PDB file of C-alpha atoms in Angstrom:
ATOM      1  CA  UNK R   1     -62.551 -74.969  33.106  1.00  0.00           C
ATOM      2  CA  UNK R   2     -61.336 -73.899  36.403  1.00  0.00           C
ATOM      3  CA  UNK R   3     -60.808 -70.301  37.754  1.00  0.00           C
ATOM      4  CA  UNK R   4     -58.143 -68.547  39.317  1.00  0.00           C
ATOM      5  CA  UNK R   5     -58.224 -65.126  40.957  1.00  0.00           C
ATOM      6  CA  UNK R   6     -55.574 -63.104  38.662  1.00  0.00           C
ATOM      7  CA  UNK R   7     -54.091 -61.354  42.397  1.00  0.00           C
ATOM      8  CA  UNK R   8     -53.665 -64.667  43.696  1.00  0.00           C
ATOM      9  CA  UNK R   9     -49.920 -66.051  43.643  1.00  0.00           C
ATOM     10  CA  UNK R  10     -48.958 -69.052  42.098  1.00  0.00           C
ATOM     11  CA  UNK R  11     -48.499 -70.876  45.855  1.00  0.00           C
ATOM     12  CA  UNK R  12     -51.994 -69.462  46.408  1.00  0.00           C
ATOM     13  CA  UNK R  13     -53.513 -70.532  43.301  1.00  0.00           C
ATOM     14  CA  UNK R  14     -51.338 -73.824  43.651  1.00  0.00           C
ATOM     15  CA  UNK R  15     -52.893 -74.833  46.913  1.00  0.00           C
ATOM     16  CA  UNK R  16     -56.512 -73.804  45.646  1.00  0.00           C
ATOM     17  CA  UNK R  17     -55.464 -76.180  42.551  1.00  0.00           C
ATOM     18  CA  UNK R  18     -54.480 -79.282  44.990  1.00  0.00           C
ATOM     19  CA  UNK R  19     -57.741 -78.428  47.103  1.00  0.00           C
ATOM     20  CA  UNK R  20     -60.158 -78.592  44.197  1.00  0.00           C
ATOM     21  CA  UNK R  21     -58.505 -81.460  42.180  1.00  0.00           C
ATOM     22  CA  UNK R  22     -58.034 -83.290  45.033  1.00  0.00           C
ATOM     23  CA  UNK R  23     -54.618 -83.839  44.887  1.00  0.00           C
ATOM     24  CA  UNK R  24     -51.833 -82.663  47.373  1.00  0.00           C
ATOM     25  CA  UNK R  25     -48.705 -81.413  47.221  1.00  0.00           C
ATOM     26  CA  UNK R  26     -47.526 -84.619  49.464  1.00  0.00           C
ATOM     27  CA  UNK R  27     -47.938 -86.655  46.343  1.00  0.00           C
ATOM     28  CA  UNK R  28     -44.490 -85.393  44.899  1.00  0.00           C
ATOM     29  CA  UNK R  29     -42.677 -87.819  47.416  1.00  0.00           C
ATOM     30  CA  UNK R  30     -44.811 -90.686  46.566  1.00  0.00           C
ATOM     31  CA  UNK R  31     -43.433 -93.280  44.575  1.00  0.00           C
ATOM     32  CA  UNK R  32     -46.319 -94.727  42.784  1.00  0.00           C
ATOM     33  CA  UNK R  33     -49.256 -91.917  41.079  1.00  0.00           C
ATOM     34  CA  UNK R  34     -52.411 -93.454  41.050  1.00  0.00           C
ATOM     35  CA  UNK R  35     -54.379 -91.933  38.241  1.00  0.00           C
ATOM     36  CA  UNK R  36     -58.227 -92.068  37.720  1.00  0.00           C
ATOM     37  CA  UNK R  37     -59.343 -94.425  35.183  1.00  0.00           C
ATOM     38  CA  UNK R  38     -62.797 -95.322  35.530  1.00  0.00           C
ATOM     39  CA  UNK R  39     -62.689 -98.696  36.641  1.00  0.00           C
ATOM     40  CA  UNK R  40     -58.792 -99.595  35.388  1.00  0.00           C
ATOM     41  CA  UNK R  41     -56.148 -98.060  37.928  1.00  0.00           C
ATOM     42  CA  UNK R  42     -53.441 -96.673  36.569  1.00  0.00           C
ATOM     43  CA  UNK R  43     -50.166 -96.285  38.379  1.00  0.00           C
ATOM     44  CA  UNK R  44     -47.652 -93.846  36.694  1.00  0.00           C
ATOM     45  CA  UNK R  45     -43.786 -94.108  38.231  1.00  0.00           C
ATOM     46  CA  UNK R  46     -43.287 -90.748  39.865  1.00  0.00           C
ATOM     47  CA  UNK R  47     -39.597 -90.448  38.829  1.00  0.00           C
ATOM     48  CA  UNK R  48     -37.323 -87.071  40.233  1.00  0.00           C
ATOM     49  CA  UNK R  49     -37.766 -86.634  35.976  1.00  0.00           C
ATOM     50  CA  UNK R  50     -41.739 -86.341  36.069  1.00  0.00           C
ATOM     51  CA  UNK R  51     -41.704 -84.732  39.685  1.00  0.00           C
ATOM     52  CA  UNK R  52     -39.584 -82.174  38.434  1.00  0.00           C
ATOM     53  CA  UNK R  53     -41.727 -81.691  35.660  1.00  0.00           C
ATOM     54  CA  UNK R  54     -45.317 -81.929  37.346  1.00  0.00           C
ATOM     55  CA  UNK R  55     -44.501 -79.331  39.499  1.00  0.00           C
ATOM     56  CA  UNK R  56     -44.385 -76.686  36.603  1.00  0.00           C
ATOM     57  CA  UNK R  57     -47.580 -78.764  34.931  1.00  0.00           C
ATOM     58  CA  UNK R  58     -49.256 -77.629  38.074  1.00  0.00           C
ATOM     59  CA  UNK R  59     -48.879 -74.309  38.124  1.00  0.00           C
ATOM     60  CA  UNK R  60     -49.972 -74.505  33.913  1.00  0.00           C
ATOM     61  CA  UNK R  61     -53.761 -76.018  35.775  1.00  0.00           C
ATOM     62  CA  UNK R  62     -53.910 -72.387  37.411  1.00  0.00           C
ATOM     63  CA  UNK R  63     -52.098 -70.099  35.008  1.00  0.00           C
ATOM     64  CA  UNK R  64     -54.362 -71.783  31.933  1.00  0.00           C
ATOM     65  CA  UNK R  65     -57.482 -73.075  33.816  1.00  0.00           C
ATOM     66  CA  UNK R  66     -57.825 -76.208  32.276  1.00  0.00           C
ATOM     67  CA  UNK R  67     -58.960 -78.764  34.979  1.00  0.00           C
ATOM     68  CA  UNK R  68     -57.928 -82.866  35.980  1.00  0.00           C
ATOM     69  CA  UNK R  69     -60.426 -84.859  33.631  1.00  0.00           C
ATOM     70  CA  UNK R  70     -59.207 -86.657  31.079  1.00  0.00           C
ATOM     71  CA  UNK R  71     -60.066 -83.638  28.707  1.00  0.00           C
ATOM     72  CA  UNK R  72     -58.438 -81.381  30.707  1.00  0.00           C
ATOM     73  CA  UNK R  73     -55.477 -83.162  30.800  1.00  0.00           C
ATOM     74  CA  UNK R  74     -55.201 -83.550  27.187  1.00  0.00           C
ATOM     75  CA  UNK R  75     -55.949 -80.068  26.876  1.00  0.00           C
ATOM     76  CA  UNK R  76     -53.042 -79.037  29.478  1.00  0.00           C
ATOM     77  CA  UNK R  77     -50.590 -81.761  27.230  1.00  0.00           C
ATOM     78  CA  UNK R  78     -51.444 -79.545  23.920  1.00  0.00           C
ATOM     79  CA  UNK R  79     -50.751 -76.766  25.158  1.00  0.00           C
ATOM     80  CA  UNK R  80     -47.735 -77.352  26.663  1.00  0.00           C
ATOM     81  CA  UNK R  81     -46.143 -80.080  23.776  1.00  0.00           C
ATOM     82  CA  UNK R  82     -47.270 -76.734  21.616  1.00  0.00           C
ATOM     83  CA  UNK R  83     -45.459 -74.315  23.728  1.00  0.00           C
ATOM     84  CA  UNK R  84     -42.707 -76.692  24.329  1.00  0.00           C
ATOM     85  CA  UNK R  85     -41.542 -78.906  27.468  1.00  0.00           C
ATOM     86  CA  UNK R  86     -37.716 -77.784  27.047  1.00  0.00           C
ATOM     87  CA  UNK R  87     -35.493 -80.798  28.642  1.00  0.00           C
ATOM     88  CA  UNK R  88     -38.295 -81.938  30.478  1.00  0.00           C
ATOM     89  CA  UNK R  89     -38.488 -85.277  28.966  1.00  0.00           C
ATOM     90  CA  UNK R  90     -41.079 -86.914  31.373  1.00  0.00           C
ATOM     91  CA  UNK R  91     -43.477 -84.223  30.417  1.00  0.00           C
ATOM     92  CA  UNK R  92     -42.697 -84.243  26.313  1.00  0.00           C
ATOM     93  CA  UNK R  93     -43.697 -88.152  27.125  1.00  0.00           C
ATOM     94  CA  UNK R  94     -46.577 -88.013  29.673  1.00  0.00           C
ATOM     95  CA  UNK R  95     -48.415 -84.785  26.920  1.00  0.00           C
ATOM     96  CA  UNK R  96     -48.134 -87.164  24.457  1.00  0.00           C
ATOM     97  CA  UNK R  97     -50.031 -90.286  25.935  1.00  0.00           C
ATOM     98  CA  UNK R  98     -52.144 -87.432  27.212  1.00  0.00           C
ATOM     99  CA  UNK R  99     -53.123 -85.618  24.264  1.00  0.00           C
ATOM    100  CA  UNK R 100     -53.765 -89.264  22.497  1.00  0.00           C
ATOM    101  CA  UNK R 101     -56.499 -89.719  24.946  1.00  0.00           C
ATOM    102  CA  UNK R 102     -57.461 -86.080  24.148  1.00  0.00           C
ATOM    103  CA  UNK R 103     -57.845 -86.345  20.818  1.00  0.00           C
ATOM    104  CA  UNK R 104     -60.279 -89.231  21.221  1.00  0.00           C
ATOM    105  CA  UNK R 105     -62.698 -87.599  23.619  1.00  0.00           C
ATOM    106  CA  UNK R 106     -62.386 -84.286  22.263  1.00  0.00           C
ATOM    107  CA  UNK R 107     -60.395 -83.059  19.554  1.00  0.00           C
ATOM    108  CA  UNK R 108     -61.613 -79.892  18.525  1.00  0.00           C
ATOM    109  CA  UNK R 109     -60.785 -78.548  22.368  1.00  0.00           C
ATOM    110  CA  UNK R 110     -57.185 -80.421  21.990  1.00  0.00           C
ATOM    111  CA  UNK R 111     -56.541 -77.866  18.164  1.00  0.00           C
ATOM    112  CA  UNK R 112     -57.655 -75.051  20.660  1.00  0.00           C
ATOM    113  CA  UNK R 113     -55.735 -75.483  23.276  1.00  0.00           C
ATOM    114  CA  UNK R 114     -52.433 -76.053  20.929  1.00  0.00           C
ATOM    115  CA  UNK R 115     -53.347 -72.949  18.535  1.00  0.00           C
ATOM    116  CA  UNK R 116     -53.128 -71.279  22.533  1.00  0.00           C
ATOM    117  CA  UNK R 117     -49.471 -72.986  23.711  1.00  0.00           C
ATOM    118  CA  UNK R 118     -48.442 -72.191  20.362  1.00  0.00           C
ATOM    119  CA  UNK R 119     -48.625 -68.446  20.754  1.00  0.00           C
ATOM    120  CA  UNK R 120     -47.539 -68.621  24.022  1.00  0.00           C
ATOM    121  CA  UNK R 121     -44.646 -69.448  26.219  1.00  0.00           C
ATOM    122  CA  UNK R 122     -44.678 -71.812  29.563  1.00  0.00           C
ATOM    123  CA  UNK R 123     -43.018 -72.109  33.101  1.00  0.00           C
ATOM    124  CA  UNK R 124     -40.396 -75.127  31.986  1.00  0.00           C
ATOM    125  CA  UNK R 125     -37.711 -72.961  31.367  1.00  0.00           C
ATOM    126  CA  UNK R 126     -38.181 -71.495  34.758  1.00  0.00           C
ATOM    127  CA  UNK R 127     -36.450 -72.268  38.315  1.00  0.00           C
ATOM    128  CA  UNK R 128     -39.057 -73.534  40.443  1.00  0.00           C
ATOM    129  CA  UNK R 129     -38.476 -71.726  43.545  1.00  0.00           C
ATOM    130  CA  UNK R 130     -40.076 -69.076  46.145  1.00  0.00           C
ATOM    131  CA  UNK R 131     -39.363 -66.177  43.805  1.00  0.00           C
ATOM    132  CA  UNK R 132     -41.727 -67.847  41.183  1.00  0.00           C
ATOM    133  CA  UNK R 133     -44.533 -68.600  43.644  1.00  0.00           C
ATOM    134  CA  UNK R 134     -44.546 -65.452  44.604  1.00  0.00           C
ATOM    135  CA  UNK R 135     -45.679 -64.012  41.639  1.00  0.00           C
ATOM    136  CA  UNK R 136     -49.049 -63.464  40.998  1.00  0.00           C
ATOM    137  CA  UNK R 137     -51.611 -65.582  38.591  1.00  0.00           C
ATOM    138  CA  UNK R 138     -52.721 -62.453  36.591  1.00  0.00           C
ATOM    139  CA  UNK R 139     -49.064 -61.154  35.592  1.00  0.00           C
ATOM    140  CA  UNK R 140     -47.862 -64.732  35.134  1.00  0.00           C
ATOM    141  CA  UNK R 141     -50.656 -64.664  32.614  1.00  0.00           C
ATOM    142  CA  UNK R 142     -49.563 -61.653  31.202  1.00  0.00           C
ATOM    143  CA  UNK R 143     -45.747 -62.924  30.871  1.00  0.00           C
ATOM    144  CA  UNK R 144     -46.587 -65.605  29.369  1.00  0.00           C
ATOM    145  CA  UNK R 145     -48.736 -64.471  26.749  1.00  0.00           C
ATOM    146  CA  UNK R 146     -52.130 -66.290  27.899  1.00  0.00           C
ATOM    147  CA  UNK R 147     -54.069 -62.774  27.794  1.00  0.00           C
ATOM    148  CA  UNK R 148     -53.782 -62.679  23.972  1.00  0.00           C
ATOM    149  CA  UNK R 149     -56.139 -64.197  21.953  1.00  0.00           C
ATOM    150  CA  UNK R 150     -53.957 -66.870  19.553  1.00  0.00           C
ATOM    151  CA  UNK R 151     -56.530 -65.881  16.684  1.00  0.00           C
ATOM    152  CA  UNK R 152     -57.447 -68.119  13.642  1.00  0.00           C
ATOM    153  CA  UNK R 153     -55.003 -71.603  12.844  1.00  0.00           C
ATOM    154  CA  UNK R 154     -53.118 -71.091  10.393  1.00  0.00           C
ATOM    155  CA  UNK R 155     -51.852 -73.745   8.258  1.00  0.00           C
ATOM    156  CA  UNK R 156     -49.029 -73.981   9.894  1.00  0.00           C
ATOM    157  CA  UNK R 157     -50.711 -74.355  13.316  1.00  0.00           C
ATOM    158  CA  UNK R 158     -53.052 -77.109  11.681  1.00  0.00           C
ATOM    159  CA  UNK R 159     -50.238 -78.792  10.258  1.00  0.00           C
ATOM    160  CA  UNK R 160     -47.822 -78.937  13.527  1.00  0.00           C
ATOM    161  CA  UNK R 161     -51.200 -79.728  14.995  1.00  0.00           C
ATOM    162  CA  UNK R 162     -51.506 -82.890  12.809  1.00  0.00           C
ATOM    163  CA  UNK R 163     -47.544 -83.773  13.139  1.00  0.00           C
ATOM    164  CA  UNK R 164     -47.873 -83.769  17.015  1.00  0.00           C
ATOM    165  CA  UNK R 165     -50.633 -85.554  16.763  1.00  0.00           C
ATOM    166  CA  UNK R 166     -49.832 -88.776  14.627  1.00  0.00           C
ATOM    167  CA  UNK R 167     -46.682 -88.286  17.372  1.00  0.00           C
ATOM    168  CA  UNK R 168     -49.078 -88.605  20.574  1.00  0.00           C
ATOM    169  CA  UNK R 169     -50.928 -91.638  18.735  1.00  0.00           C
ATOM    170  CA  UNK R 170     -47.644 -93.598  18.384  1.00  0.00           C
ATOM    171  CA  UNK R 171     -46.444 -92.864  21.579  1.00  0.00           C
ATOM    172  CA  UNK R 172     -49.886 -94.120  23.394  1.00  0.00           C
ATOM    173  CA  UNK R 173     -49.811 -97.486  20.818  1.00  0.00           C
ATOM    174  CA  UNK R 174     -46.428 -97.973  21.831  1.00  0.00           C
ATOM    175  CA  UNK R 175     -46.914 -97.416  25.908  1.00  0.00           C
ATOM    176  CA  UNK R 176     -49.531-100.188  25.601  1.00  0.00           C
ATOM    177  CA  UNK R 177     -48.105-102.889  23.549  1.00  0.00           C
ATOM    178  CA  UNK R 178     -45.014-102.776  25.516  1.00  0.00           C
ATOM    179  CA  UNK R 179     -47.220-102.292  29.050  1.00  0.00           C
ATOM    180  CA  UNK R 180     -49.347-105.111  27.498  1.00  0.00           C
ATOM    181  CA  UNK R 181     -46.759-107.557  26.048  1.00  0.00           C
ATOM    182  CA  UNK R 182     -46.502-111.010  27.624  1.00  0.00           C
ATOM    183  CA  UNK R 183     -43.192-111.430  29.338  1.00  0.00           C
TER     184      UNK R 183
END
């Protein structure tokens, strides 16, 4: 898990975020994301829908501190499919196919991390603009409810838990057969 400075603003912590992940902010104009796949490249359409979208999942690396591996990633997707992507549609889809692969490498820290975005709220129903940036890590924390420990799952937790997840598994069968169909 990464850290982030709580007096740090969000630009701050957003440019630390690029720097460590390796990433850069230059990538939002690209038209083609290449994602890391061991030996398989993946290239991800970077539609104004998922640029729009990835912009906020940024800022959710640094508020939350969950990092750019493949568990982080799923653990960033449960928490925010938990704490809902609004009319971000790109990011409902891309958490799902996310928190598939999650689930496989480690489940346990996927229930975790959506027991967390479900007692918390997100950035997606924000503007992204200067006034958010501005604001710092710790009291974007604070606003959004990720100082607060989520406590013990309920059963209602474990159940939305299970619901989203037979969701995430269909959506990742379905993104292959129809990436993997013959034409």
């Amino acid at each position: 898990m990464a850290s982030y400075d709580d007096a740090l603003s969000l630009r701050e912590g957003g440019a630390l975020y690029f720097q460590m992940s390796g990433f850069d902010e230059k990538m939002y104009a690209d038209r083609w994301i290449k994602l890391r796949a061991a030996p398989v490249p993946l290239y991800v359409l970077n539609t104004k829908s998922r640029v729009r979208a990835v912009r906020f999942h940024d800022l959710h690396h640094v508020v939350t501190g969950y990092d750019t591996t493949w568990t982080g990633e799923g653990e960033i997707a449960a928490f925010e499919i938990a704490s809902g992507c609004a009319d971000h549609y790109a990011a409902w889809y891309l958490n799902l196919c996310a928190l598939a692969i999650g689930l496989f490498l480690a489940p346990g820290a996927m229930l975790r991390a959506f027991r967390r975005g479900s007692h918390a709220k997100n950035l997606y129903r924000n503007t992204f603009d200067d006034s958010l940036l501005v604001a710092t890590v710790g009291s974007m924390r604070r606003c959004l409810g990720l100082d607060v420990d989520p406590g013990t799952a309920t059963a209602v937790d474990l159940a939305r838990f299970v619901a989203w997840s037979g969701a995430a598994a269909s959506a990742l069968v379905l993104t292959a057969a129809v990436t993997l169909a013959p034409f």
